[in-house]
Tab-separated table of C-alpha atoms in Angstrom:
chain	number	residue	atom	x	y	z
A	1	MET	CA	13.915	-6.769	24.438
A	2	SER	CA	12.394	-3.474	25.584
A	3	THR	CA	8.765	-2.646	24.888
A	4	PRO	CA	8.341	-0.081	22.066
A	5	VAL	CA	6.658	3.074	23.339
A	6	LEU	CA	4.337	5.206	21.219
A	7	SER	CA	4.592	8.862	22.176
A	8	ALA	CA	1.522	11.044	22.578
A	9	ARG	CA	2.716	13.173	19.688
A	10	SER	CA	3.074	10.153	17.380
A	11	LEU	CA	-0.307	8.766	18.374
A	12	ALA	CA	-1.954	12.144	17.820
A	13	THR	CA	-0.493	12.192	14.310
A	14	LEU	CA	-1.838	8.710	13.591
A	15	LEU	CA	-5.238	9.612	15.004
A	16	GLY	CA	-5.692	12.591	12.709
A	17	ASP	CA	-9.185	14.076	12.972
A	18	TRP	CA	-10.500	11.384	15.309
A	19	ARG	CA	-13.516	13.157	16.794
A	20	SER	CA	-17.006	12.204	15.683
A	21	ALA	CA	-20.591	12.643	16.803
A	22	ALA	CA	-20.023	9.886	19.387
A	23	PRO	CA	-18.809	10.676	22.929
A	24	ALA	CA	-15.120	11.556	22.941
A	25	ASN	CA	-13.942	8.454	24.816
A	26	GLU	CA	-15.862	6.184	22.434
A	27	ALA	CA	-14.592	7.964	19.320
A	28	LEU	CA	-11.011	7.831	20.590
A	29	ALA	CA	-11.232	4.143	21.466
A	30	ASP	CA	-12.691	3.347	18.057
A	31	ARG	CA	-9.906	5.185	16.247
A	32	VAL	CA	-7.152	3.518	18.290
A	33	ARG	CA	-8.866	0.181	17.696
A	34	LEU	CA	-8.692	0.723	13.938
A	35	LEU	CA	-5.013	1.691	14.153
A	36	VAL	CA	-4.350	-1.574	15.973
A	37	LEU	CA	-6.457	-3.722	13.660
A	38	ASP	CA	-4.822	-2.480	10.469
A	39	GLY	CA	-1.311	-2.724	11.892
A	40	ARG	CA	-0.408	0.937	12.232
A	41	ILE	CA	0.084	0.351	15.954
A	42	PRO	CA	1.989	-2.964	16.173
A	43	ALA	CA	1.412	-5.627	18.802
A	44	GLY	CA	3.495	-5.104	21.931
A	45	THR	CA	3.476	-1.311	21.666
A	46	ARG	CA	2.953	0.670	24.863
A	47	LEU	CA	0.384	3.434	24.469
A	48	PRO	CA	1.011	6.908	25.916
A	49	ALA	CA	0.256	7.596	29.563
A	50	ASP	CA	-3.158	9.069	30.330
A	51	ARG	CA	-1.856	12.494	31.334
A	52	GLU	CA	0.524	12.827	28.386
A	53	LEU	CA	-2.134	11.896	25.835
A	54	ALA	CA	-4.805	14.044	27.502
A	55	GLU	CA	-2.568	17.100	27.240
A	56	ARG	CA	-1.705	16.387	23.615
A	57	LEU	CA	-5.348	15.860	22.568
A	58	SER	CA	-6.746	18.642	24.791
A	59	VAL	CA	-9.201	16.341	26.546
A	60	SER	CA	-9.603	15.260	30.149
A	61	ARG	CA	-7.687	12.365	31.700
A	62	THR	CA	-11.096	10.849	32.402
A	63	THR	CA	-11.695	10.665	28.643
A	64	ILE	CA	-8.372	8.885	28.062
A	65	ALA	CA	-8.949	6.476	30.931
A	66	ALA	CA	-12.420	5.638	29.623
A	67	ALA	CA	-11.066	5.095	26.095
A	68	TYR	CA	-8.342	2.764	27.366
A	69	ALA	CA	-10.954	0.888	29.410
A	70	ARG	CA	-12.975	0.333	26.236
A	71	LEU	CA	-9.871	-1.065	24.532
A	72	ARG	CA	-9.267	-3.405	27.470
A	73	ASP	CA	-12.871	-4.580	27.333
A	74	ARG	CA	-12.351	-5.461	23.665
A	75	GLU	CA	-9.135	-7.301	24.618
A	76	LEU	CA	-7.068	-5.105	22.326
A	77	VAL	CA	-4.780	-3.880	25.117
A	78	HIS	CA	-3.805	-5.063	28.568
A	79	SER	CA	-2.780	-2.816	31.428
A	80	LEU	CA	-0.427	-3.560	34.320
A	81	ARG	CA	0.481	-1.256	37.173
A	82	GLY	CA	3.736	0.464	36.289
A	83	SER	CA	3.684	-0.780	32.685
A	84	GLY	CA	0.875	1.256	31.163
A	85	SER	CA	-1.432	-0.010	28.422
A	86	VAL	CA	0.174	-2.367	25.905
A	87	VAL	CA	-1.324	-3.651	22.638
A	88	ARG	CA	-2.091	-7.352	22.880
A	89	PRO	CA	-0.401	-9.726	20.384
A	90	HIS	CA	-3.561	-10.692	18.483
A	91	GLY	CA	-4.293	-7.043	17.706
A	92	GLY	CA	-1.278	-6.367	15.494
A	93	THR	CA	-1.869	-8.815	12.689
A	94	GLY	CA	-3.771	-6.345	10.566
A	95	ILE	CA	-6.904	-8.530	10.566
A	96	ALA	CA	-9.442	-8.563	13.348
A	97	PRO	CA	-9.969	-12.072	14.775
A	98	ALA	CA	-13.705	-11.802	14.098
A	99	ALA	CA	-13.197	-10.571	10.552
A	100	THR	CA	-12.048	-13.788	8.919
A	101	GLY	CA	-13.753	-16.919	7.657
A	102	ALA	CA	-16.793	-17.783	5.579
A	103	GLY	CA	-19.115	-14.945	4.727
A	104	VAL	CA	-16.508	-12.219	5.220
A	105	VAL	CA	-15.774	-9.943	2.258
A	106	ASP	CA	-12.158	-8.770	2.304
A	107	PHE	CA	-11.863	-5.448	0.482
A	108	SER	CA	-8.594	-4.652	2.274
A	109	LYS	CA	-6.448	-6.501	-0.266
A	110	ALA	CA	-6.360	-5.214	-3.826
A	111	ALA	CA	-5.189	-8.381	-5.528
A	112	PRO	CA	-6.722	-10.673	-8.155
A	113	PRO	CA	-7.292	-14.410	-7.684
A	114	ALA	CA	-4.724	-16.928	-8.859
A	115	LEU	CA	-4.402	-17.595	-12.568
A	116	PRO	CA	-6.532	-20.585	-13.589
A	117	TRP	CA	-3.586	-22.341	-15.207
A	118	LEU	CA	-1.172	-21.768	-12.303
A	119	PRO	CA	-1.298	-25.446	-11.185
A	120	GLU	CA	-0.234	-26.479	-14.687
A	121	ILE	CA	2.678	-24.028	-14.577
A	122	ALA	CA	3.692	-25.342	-11.145
A	123	ARG	CA	3.765	-28.943	-12.399
A	124	GLU	CA	5.914	-27.950	-15.372
A	125	ALA	CA	8.316	-26.129	-13.033
A	126	VAL	CA	8.580	-29.209	-10.800
A	127	ASP	CA	9.505	-31.264	-13.858
A	128	GLU	CA	12.354	-28.810	-14.531
A	129	LEU	CA	13.607	-28.729	-10.963
A	130	PRO	CA	15.891	-31.834	-11.092
A	131	ALA	CA	18.191	-30.033	-13.521
A	132	HIS	CA	18.907	-27.476	-10.776
A	133	LEU	CA	19.443	-29.814	-7.828
A	134	GLU	CA	23.180	-30.287	-8.202
A	135	GLY	CA	23.962	-26.824	-6.828
A	136	PRO	CA	23.478	-25.562	-3.248
A	137	GLY	CA	20.124	-23.938	-4.103
A	138	PHE	CA	20.950	-20.496	-2.719
A	139	ASP	CA	20.349	-17.909	-5.417
A	140	GLY	CA	20.908	-14.326	-4.301
A	141	ILE	CA	20.573	-12.649	-7.684
A	142	GLY	CA	18.278	-14.814	-9.820
A	143	LEU	CA	18.379	-17.539	-12.448
A	144	PRO	CA	20.037	-16.278	-15.655
A	145	ARG	CA	17.069	-17.530	-17.674
A	146	LEU	CA	14.590	-15.487	-15.631
A	147	ARG	CA	16.765	-12.373	-15.526
A	148	THR	CA	17.145	-12.482	-19.299
A	149	ALA	CA	13.393	-12.915	-19.778
A	150	LEU	CA	12.684	-9.924	-17.534
A	151	ALA	CA	15.284	-7.845	-19.361
A	152	ASP	CA	13.729	-8.766	-22.701
A	153	ARG	CA	10.338	-7.594	-21.441
A	154	TYR	CA	11.760	-4.191	-20.485
A	155	THR	CA	13.388	-3.938	-23.895
A	156	ALA	CA	10.065	-4.692	-25.581
A	157	ARG	CA	8.461	-1.921	-23.508
A	158	GLY	CA	10.935	0.638	-24.803
A	159	LEU	CA	13.761	0.379	-22.254
A	160	PRO	CA	16.811	-1.542	-23.533
A	161	THR	CA	17.937	-3.857	-20.734
A	162	ASN	CA	20.211	-6.863	-20.272
A	163	GLY	CA	20.144	-9.589	-17.653
A	164	ASP	CA	23.019	-8.106	-15.659
A	165	GLN	CA	20.741	-5.175	-14.780
A	166	ILE	CA	18.193	-7.444	-13.071
A	167	MET	CA	18.051	-8.881	-9.547
A	168	VAL	CA	15.254	-11.319	-8.689
A	169	THR	CA	13.715	-10.741	-5.252
A	170	LEU	CA	11.087	-12.161	-2.918
A	171	GLY	CA	8.388	-9.903	-4.317
A	172	ALA	CA	8.207	-6.134	-4.745
A	173	GLN	CA	7.970	-5.419	-1.010
A	174	HIS	CA	11.248	-7.246	-0.441
A	175	ALA	CA	12.795	-5.232	-3.260
A	176	ILE	CA	11.663	-1.933	-1.702
A	177	ALA	CA	12.961	-2.952	1.724
A	178	LEU	CA	16.315	-4.104	0.313
A	179	LEU	CA	16.758	-0.879	-1.642
A	180	SER	CA	15.795	1.199	1.396
A	181	ARG	CA	18.255	-0.350	3.792
A	182	THR	CA	21.015	-0.387	1.166
A	183	LEU	CA	20.648	3.185	-0.078
A	184	LEU	CA	19.589	5.048	3.064
A	185	ALA	CA	21.512	6.040	6.159
A	186	ARG	CA	19.587	6.749	9.337
A	187	GLY	CA	18.287	10.302	9.202
A	188	ASP	CA	18.329	10.572	5.403
A	189	ARG	CA	15.290	12.201	3.867
A	190	ALA	CA	13.032	10.148	1.584
A	191	LEU	CA	10.248	11.546	-0.596
A	192	ILE	CA	6.977	9.658	-1.049
A	193	GLU	CA	3.622	10.377	-2.634
A	194	ALA	CA	0.587	11.106	-0.483
A	195	PRO	CA	-1.423	8.963	-0.508
A	196	THR	CA	0.811	5.989	-1.207
A	197	TYR	CA	1.282	2.253	-0.717
A	198	PRO	CA	1.612	1.950	3.085
A	199	HIS	CA	4.165	-0.868	3.225
A	200	ALA	CA	6.527	1.241	1.130
A	201	TYR	CA	6.671	4.082	3.624
A	202	GLU	CA	6.936	1.528	6.435
A	203	ALA	CA	10.036	0.062	4.764
A	204	LEU	CA	11.543	3.530	4.406
A	205	ARG	CA	10.890	4.320	8.061
A	206	LEU	CA	12.423	1.026	9.175
A	207	ALA	CA	15.545	2.033	7.258
A	208	GLY	CA	15.670	5.224	9.323
A	209	ALA	CA	14.378	7.687	6.736
A	210	ARG	CA	12.754	11.018	7.539
A	211	LEU	CA	9.737	11.207	5.242
A	212	ALA	CA	8.632	14.121	3.090
A	213	THR	CA	5.465	13.948	0.993
A	214	VAL	CA	4.181	15.233	-2.324
A	215	PRO	CA	0.439	15.236	-3.153
A	216	THR	CA	-0.896	12.752	-5.678
A	217	ALA	CA	-3.933	13.454	-7.838
A	218	ALA	CA	-6.679	10.848	-7.925
A	219	GLU	CA	-7.765	9.577	-11.340
A	220	ASP	CA	-10.566	11.780	-12.739
A	221	ASP	CA	-10.627	13.784	-9.500
A	222	ASP	CA	-12.010	17.281	-9.958
A	223	GLY	CA	-10.918	18.193	-6.448
A	224	PHE	CA	-7.317	17.617	-7.449
A	225	GLY	CA	-7.864	17.949	-11.171
A	226	ARG	CA	-5.784	21.100	-11.591
A	227	LEU	CA	-2.790	19.760	-9.710
A	228	ASP	CA	0.278	19.944	-11.944
A	229	GLU	CA	1.940	16.756	-10.746
A	230	GLY	CA	5.049	17.283	-12.824
A	231	LEU	CA	5.610	20.660	-11.201
A	232	ALA	CA	4.684	19.335	-7.748
A	233	LEU	CA	7.155	16.449	-8.025
A	234	GLU	CA	9.890	18.674	-9.413
A	235	GLN	CA	9.480	21.216	-6.618
A	236	ALA	CA	9.268	18.542	-3.925
A	237	VAL	CA	12.562	17.001	-5.046
A	238	GLN	CA	14.233	20.403	-5.206
A	239	GLN	CA	12.941	21.618	-1.851
A	240	SER	CA	13.356	18.452	0.228
A	241	ASN	CA	16.575	17.291	-1.501
A	242	PRO	CA	15.889	13.647	-0.610
A	243	ALA	CA	18.435	10.860	-0.772
A	244	LEU	CA	15.704	8.629	-2.205
A	245	ALA	CA	12.262	9.134	-3.740
A	246	TYR	CA	9.630	6.395	-4.081
A	247	VAL	CA	6.859	6.776	-6.671
A	248	MET	CA	4.291	4.649	-8.495
A	249	PRO	CA	4.119	6.296	-11.934
A	250	ASP	CA	1.557	3.920	-13.471
A	251	PHE	CA	-1.913	3.239	-11.986
A	252	GLN	CA	-0.761	4.387	-8.592
A	253	ASN	CA	-1.975	2.566	-5.497
A	254	PRO	CA	-4.407	3.773	-4.179
A	255	THR	CA	-5.391	6.605	-6.557
A	256	GLY	CA	-5.122	4.852	-9.934
A	257	ARG	CA	-3.489	7.837	-11.654
A	258	THR	CA	-0.716	7.575	-14.271
A	259	LEU	CA	1.965	10.229	-14.744
A	260	ASP	CA	2.112	11.695	-18.237
A	261	GLU	CA	5.306	12.054	-20.263
A	262	GLU	CA	5.945	15.634	-19.160
A	263	ALA	CA	5.614	14.784	-15.475
A	264	ARG	CA	7.981	11.845	-15.889
A	265	ALA	CA	10.574	14.000	-17.600
A	266	ARG	CA	10.382	16.719	-14.939
A	267	LEU	CA	10.631	14.198	-12.118
A	268	THR	CA	13.610	12.295	-13.495
A	269	ALA	CA	15.435	15.513	-14.416
A	270	ALA	CA	14.935	16.965	-10.934
A	271	ALA	CA	16.118	13.742	-9.285
A	272	ALA	CA	19.231	13.681	-11.475
A	273	ARG	CA	20.056	17.301	-10.599
A	274	GLN	CA	19.686	16.694	-6.871
A	275	GLY	CA	21.464	13.345	-6.833
A	276	THR	CA	18.273	11.640	-5.625
A	277	VAL	CA	17.891	7.911	-6.238
A	278	LEU	CA	14.480	7.514	-7.849
A	279	ILE	CA	12.624	4.243	-7.207
A	280	ALA	CA	9.638	3.539	-9.459
A	281	ASP	CA	7.286	0.789	-8.308
A	282	GLU	CA	5.897	-0.852	-11.459
A	283	THR	CA	3.838	-3.537	-9.745
A	284	THR	CA	0.681	-2.316	-11.483
A	285	ALA	CA	2.287	-0.804	-14.598
A	286	GLU	CA	1.007	-3.359	-17.102
A	287	LEU	CA	-2.545	-3.564	-15.754
A	288	ASN	CA	-3.910	-1.153	-18.340
A	289	ILE	CA	-7.632	-1.664	-18.896
A	290	ASP	CA	-8.527	1.133	-21.287
A	291	ARG	CA	-6.305	4.156	-20.676
A	292	PRO	CA	-6.507	6.479	-23.701
A	293	GLY	CA	-3.191	6.391	-25.521
A	294	GLY	CA	-1.971	3.389	-23.564
A	295	VAL	CA	0.724	3.525	-20.896
A	296	PRO	CA	4.071	5.336	-21.302
A	297	ALA	CA	7.376	3.480	-21.344
A	298	PRO	CA	8.992	2.627	-17.986
A	299	LEU	CA	10.090	5.661	-15.974
A	300	ALA	CA	13.757	4.825	-16.523
A	301	ALA	CA	13.239	5.574	-20.223
A	302	SER	CA	12.746	9.237	-19.221
A	303	GLY	CA	15.838	9.444	-17.011
A	304	PRO	CA	17.804	7.592	-14.316
A	305	ALA	CA	15.526	5.465	-12.129
A	306	VAL	CA	15.549	2.139	-10.321
A	307	LEU	CA	12.547	-0.009	-11.267
A	308	VAL	CA	10.744	-2.491	-9.033
A	309	GLY	CA	8.265	-5.077	-10.290
A	310	SER	CA	6.574	-8.335	-9.326
A	311	VAL	CA	3.978	-10.878	-10.409
A	312	GLY	CA	1.926	-10.367	-7.253
A	313	LYS	CA	-0.781	-8.337	-9.015
A	314	THR	CA	-0.684	-10.117	-12.367
A	315	VAL	CA	-0.202	-13.798	-11.489
A	316	TRP	CA	-0.986	-14.336	-7.799
A	317	GLY	CA	0.146	-12.884	-4.496
A	318	GLY	CA	1.247	-16.333	-3.368
A	319	VAL	CA	4.013	-16.468	-5.983
A	320	ARG	CA	6.608	-14.416	-4.132
A	321	VAL	CA	8.802	-13.313	-7.014
A	322	GLY	CA	9.727	-9.730	-7.792
A	323	TRP	CA	12.695	-7.938	-9.282
A	324	ILE	CA	14.842	-4.832	-9.388
A	325	ARG	CA	16.051	-3.227	-12.613
A	326	ALA	CA	19.064	-0.962	-12.005
A	327	ASP	CA	22.544	-0.227	-13.293
A	328	VAL	CA	25.089	-3.003	-12.813
A	329	PRO	CA	27.077	-1.366	-9.960
A	330	LEU	CA	23.899	-1.013	-7.882
A	331	ILE	CA	22.868	-4.609	-8.607
A	332	ARG	CA	26.271	-5.733	-7.303
A	333	ARG	CA	25.886	-3.558	-4.225
A	334	LEU	CA	22.449	-5.008	-3.542
A	335	ALA	CA	23.802	-8.544	-3.932
A	336	GLN	CA	26.405	-7.794	-1.255
A	337	ALA	CA	23.838	-6.221	1.073
A	338	ARG	CA	21.218	-8.960	0.696
A	339	PRO	CA	22.513	-11.976	2.725
A	340	PRO	CA	21.795	-10.611	6.241
A	341	GLY	CA	18.113	-10.415	5.290
A	342	ASP	CA	17.678	-13.498	3.101
A	343	LEU	CA	19.700	-15.941	1.020
A	344	GLY	CA	17.810	-15.774	-2.233
A	345	THR	CA	14.590	-16.427	-4.104
A	346	PRO	CA	13.308	-20.040	-4.256
A	347	ILE	CA	14.378	-21.815	-7.454
A	348	LEU	CA	10.999	-23.471	-7.998
A	349	GLU	CA	9.119	-20.173	-7.993
A	350	GLN	CA	11.668	-18.643	-10.344
A	351	LEU	CA	11.109	-21.521	-12.758
A	352	MET	CA	7.367	-20.889	-12.571
A	353	VAL	CA	7.751	-17.199	-13.384
A	354	ALA	CA	10.172	-17.920	-16.224
A	355	ARG	CA	7.501	-20.121	-17.785
A	356	LEU	CA	4.779	-17.562	-17.142
A	357	LEU	CA	6.783	-14.865	-18.908
A	358	GLU	CA	6.693	-16.990	-22.061
A	359	ARG	CA	2.924	-16.408	-22.142
A	360	TYR	CA	2.798	-13.112	-20.234
A	361	ASP	CA	0.772	-11.321	-22.887
A	362	GLU	CA	-1.894	-13.982	-22.390
A	363	VAL	CA	-1.672	-13.456	-18.621
A	364	LEU	CA	-2.166	-9.709	-19.014
A	365	GLU	CA	-5.035	-10.129	-21.463
A	366	LEU	CA	-6.879	-12.301	-18.940
A	367	ARG	CA	-6.181	-9.915	-16.073
A	368	ARG	CA	-7.338	-6.885	-18.042
A	369	ALA	CA	-10.588	-8.619	-18.919
A	370	GLN	CA	-11.150	-9.592	-15.283
A	371	LEU	CA	-10.317	-6.117	-13.987
A	372	ARG	CA	-12.521	-4.443	-16.597
A	373	ALA	CA	-15.510	-6.575	-15.599
A	374	SER	CA	-14.891	-6.070	-11.877
A	375	ARG	CA	-14.338	-2.329	-12.249
A	376	ASP	CA	-17.523	-1.868	-14.247
A	377	ARG	CA	-19.570	-3.923	-11.798
A	378	LEU	CA	-18.131	-2.091	-8.782
A	379	GLU	CA	-18.716	1.348	-10.299
A	380	ALA	CA	-22.304	0.447	-11.179
A	381	ALA	CA	-22.979	-0.981	-7.716
A	382	LEU	CA	-21.498	2.064	-5.987
A	383	ALA	CA	-23.410	4.478	-8.225
A	384	ALA	CA	-26.662	2.773	-7.268
A	385	ALA	CA	-25.917	2.411	-3.556
A	386	PHE	CA	-23.972	5.626	-2.919
A	387	PRO	CA	-25.062	8.483	-5.173
A	388	GLU	CA	-23.521	10.839	-2.597
A	389	TRP	CA	-20.015	9.386	-3.071
A	390	ARG	CA	-17.642	10.460	-5.810
A	391	VAL	CA	-16.196	7.355	-7.468
A	392	PRO	CA	-13.425	8.001	-10.020
A	393	HIS	CA	-13.449	6.046	-13.260
A	394	VAL	CA	-10.057	4.331	-13.210
A	395	HIS	CA	-8.453	3.080	-16.421
A	396	GLY	CA	-6.273	0.396	-14.893
A	397	GLY	CA	-4.462	-0.820	-11.823
A	398	ILE	CA	-6.064	-2.521	-8.856
A	399	ALA	CA	-8.096	0.033	-6.904
A	400	THR	CA	-10.288	3.108	-6.889
A	401	TRP	CA	-9.877	6.020	-4.454
A	402	ILE	CA	-13.329	7.175	-3.395
A	403	ASP	CA	-14.320	10.581	-2.036
A	404	LEU	CA	-16.905	9.948	0.698
A	405	GLY	CA	-17.922	13.586	0.947
A	406	ALA	CA	-17.343	13.557	4.726
A	407	ALA	CA	-14.410	12.803	7.037
A	408	VAL	CA	-15.791	9.476	8.250
A	409	SER	CA	-13.575	6.839	6.634
A	410	SER	CA	-12.368	5.295	9.898
A	411	GLN	CA	-15.884	5.247	11.354
A	412	LEU	CA	-17.181	3.546	8.221
A	413	VAL	CA	-14.430	0.921	8.274
A	414	LEU	CA	-15.199	-0.015	11.882
A	415	ALA	CA	-18.929	-0.185	11.179
A	416	ALA	CA	-18.274	-2.325	8.093
A	417	ARG	CA	-16.239	-4.842	10.106
A	418	THR	CA	-19.249	-5.591	12.282
A	419	ARG	CA	-21.155	-6.373	9.083
A	420	GLY	CA	-18.582	-8.773	7.651
A	421	VAL	CA	-16.616	-6.424	5.384
A	422	VAL	CA	-12.915	-5.708	5.897
A	423	VAL	CA	-11.752	-2.543	4.142
A	424	ALA	CA	-8.777	-0.186	4.483
A	425	ALA	CA	-9.543	3.324	5.731
A	426	GLY	CA	-8.195	6.314	3.834
A	427	PRO	CA	-5.654	7.280	6.542
A	428	ARG	CA	-3.949	3.889	6.095
A	429	PHE	CA	-2.441	5.354	2.918
A	430	GLY	CA	-1.050	8.502	4.528
A	431	ILE	CA	1.582	9.152	7.166
A	432	ASP	CA	-0.155	11.847	9.207
A	433	GLY	CA	-3.770	10.815	9.737
A	434	ALA	CA	-4.925	12.478	6.524
A	435	PHE	CA	-7.470	11.163	3.980
A	436	GLU	CA	-10.431	10.688	6.317
A	437	ARG	CA	-12.668	11.629	3.376
A	438	ARG	CA	-11.263	8.776	1.313
A	439	LEU	CA	-11.780	5.041	1.009
A	440	ARG	CA	-9.842	2.591	-1.153
A	441	LEU	CA	-11.790	-0.226	-2.742
A	442	PRO	CA	-10.241	-2.928	-4.950
A	443	ILE	CA	-11.380	-3.426	-8.529
A	444	SER	CA	-10.250	-7.056	-8.367
A	445	ALA	CA	-13.072	-8.602	-6.315
A	446	THR	CA	-15.452	-11.252	-7.638
A	447	PRO	CA	-19.044	-10.333	-8.605
A	448	ASP	CA	-20.440	-12.009	-5.485
A	449	GLU	CA	-17.939	-10.181	-3.274
A	450	ILE	CA	-18.781	-6.854	-4.896
A	451	ASP	CA	-22.533	-7.313	-4.510
A	452	ALA	CA	-22.336	-8.485	-0.894
A	453	GLY	CA	-19.651	-5.993	0.067
A	454	VAL	CA	-21.396	-2.927	-1.344
A	455	LEU	CA	-24.675	-3.958	0.286
A	456	ALA	CA	-22.952	-4.278	3.666
A	457	LEU	CA	-21.137	-0.971	3.180
A	458	ARG	CA	-24.449	0.753	2.540
A	459	ASP	CA	-25.828	-0.704	5.757
A	460	ALA	CA	-22.723	0.467	7.636
A	461	TRP	CA	-22.952	3.922	6.050
A	462	GLU	CA	-26.552	4.374	7.127
A	463	ALA	CA	-25.612	3.383	10.677
A	464	LEU	CA	-23.013	6.129	11.049
A	465	PRO	CA	-24.099	8.791	13.532
A	466	GLY	CA	-24.555	12.310	12.228
A	467	LEU	CA	-23.374	12.588	8.628
A	468	PRO	CA	-21.433	14.617	7.737
A	469	ALA	CA	-19.030	14.434	10.695
A	470	LEU	CA	-19.134	17.349	13.092
A	471	GLU	CA	-16.259	19.813	13.091
A	472	PRO	CA	-13.791	19.247	15.981
A	473	GLU	CA	-14.419	22.662	17.550
A	474	LEU	CA	-18.072	21.732	18.029
A	475	LEU	CA	-17.054	18.714	20.087
A	476	GLY	CA	-14.564	20.330	22.430
A	477	SER	CA	-16.763	20.036	25.521
A	478	VAL	CA	-17.679	16.389	25.002
A	479	VAL	CA	-16.162	14.023	27.582
């Protein structure tokens, strides 16, 4: 298998505004290090040659060579004569080797802890399992009982649905990947929000899509407050004419915003006119804490849309069960396309989710209470520690999208890692190195994690050189 090569142009896009008050070679090495640690540059990837990257970034070859030397010293890359600099295997996991274990606060994952009664549910599911052991155990579409329960939940939310319109998957990410490779041909255009859930755009790219973006307003964000998202989405669909569009209409990750009824109607109407398949990720849709007026009905109630959901954010990320809600012909098409990737969702986990759906309102009530307490504690801690940051007041979902007031997100993330806090930098949620002024923090952490994490972030923030970051043109002569 050939070694994947990252072009200088692609790396420059990922780097975004990488310069800082530090020497250029140090700033460049730090930014590449972050790209490796959070998985944006996978293990085994060959980095651009010194001369090619120097020309693209308008710096000297000495700067590139020094940056690569720093990466070698940190054992993030290895260099062989004739082979260039290649990312080492341990660097592409998304977690730094030193950033795991006791005492580390992981703010990079916006996910709640497991339900307290999950062991009880698991035991009940095991008791049911013998009734399903006579068959082969391969289930590529889902147990009828679970599909019916999911359909009934959509119906109760205002979208009449039957079990034939449901496919059970291995979580929402699997659903997005399956839809992408089934619906897209290489070179097709796909529309995504910016910022967005990073593994969604990765799935679209793996399917060969050319990505177009539409801006997303952060919850309670004055900087974006006048953005007419309905108009922006409508125009983006019309102008890019995508084969597929991926959106999170409710408590979007990472911004926390929810599309209003008018925006939903404009989006679905535009997609129908253009023949665009609209995929709505509802993973966070029912995590409403206190949104005024509640949450609108599923997007498919406003017009044609494929819905994706899971229990990863409501039950536990370790229960890998998700689903797709679509018209019957598409469900059949997905069932035919699925076997090369997997042979079905485990029966035991489906039985667990079927039981959980019987008390799902209780599940959601618990989650909302937990998220409300965590959100309030996080907002209070951030207000005390970072009066210079702008922290939106989110009404639901799993995260808040913070405006740092300076383009230093990647620098802050690296500094935080050395202090035992793992957090995702703003550019992780874009496709072009944007969002250096932003930081996503989960509203699902425990009180102890919040207190320790915010304290460490403050220490990291105070250690950053020269806030706010210097403009790139002021650093042009730095080597």
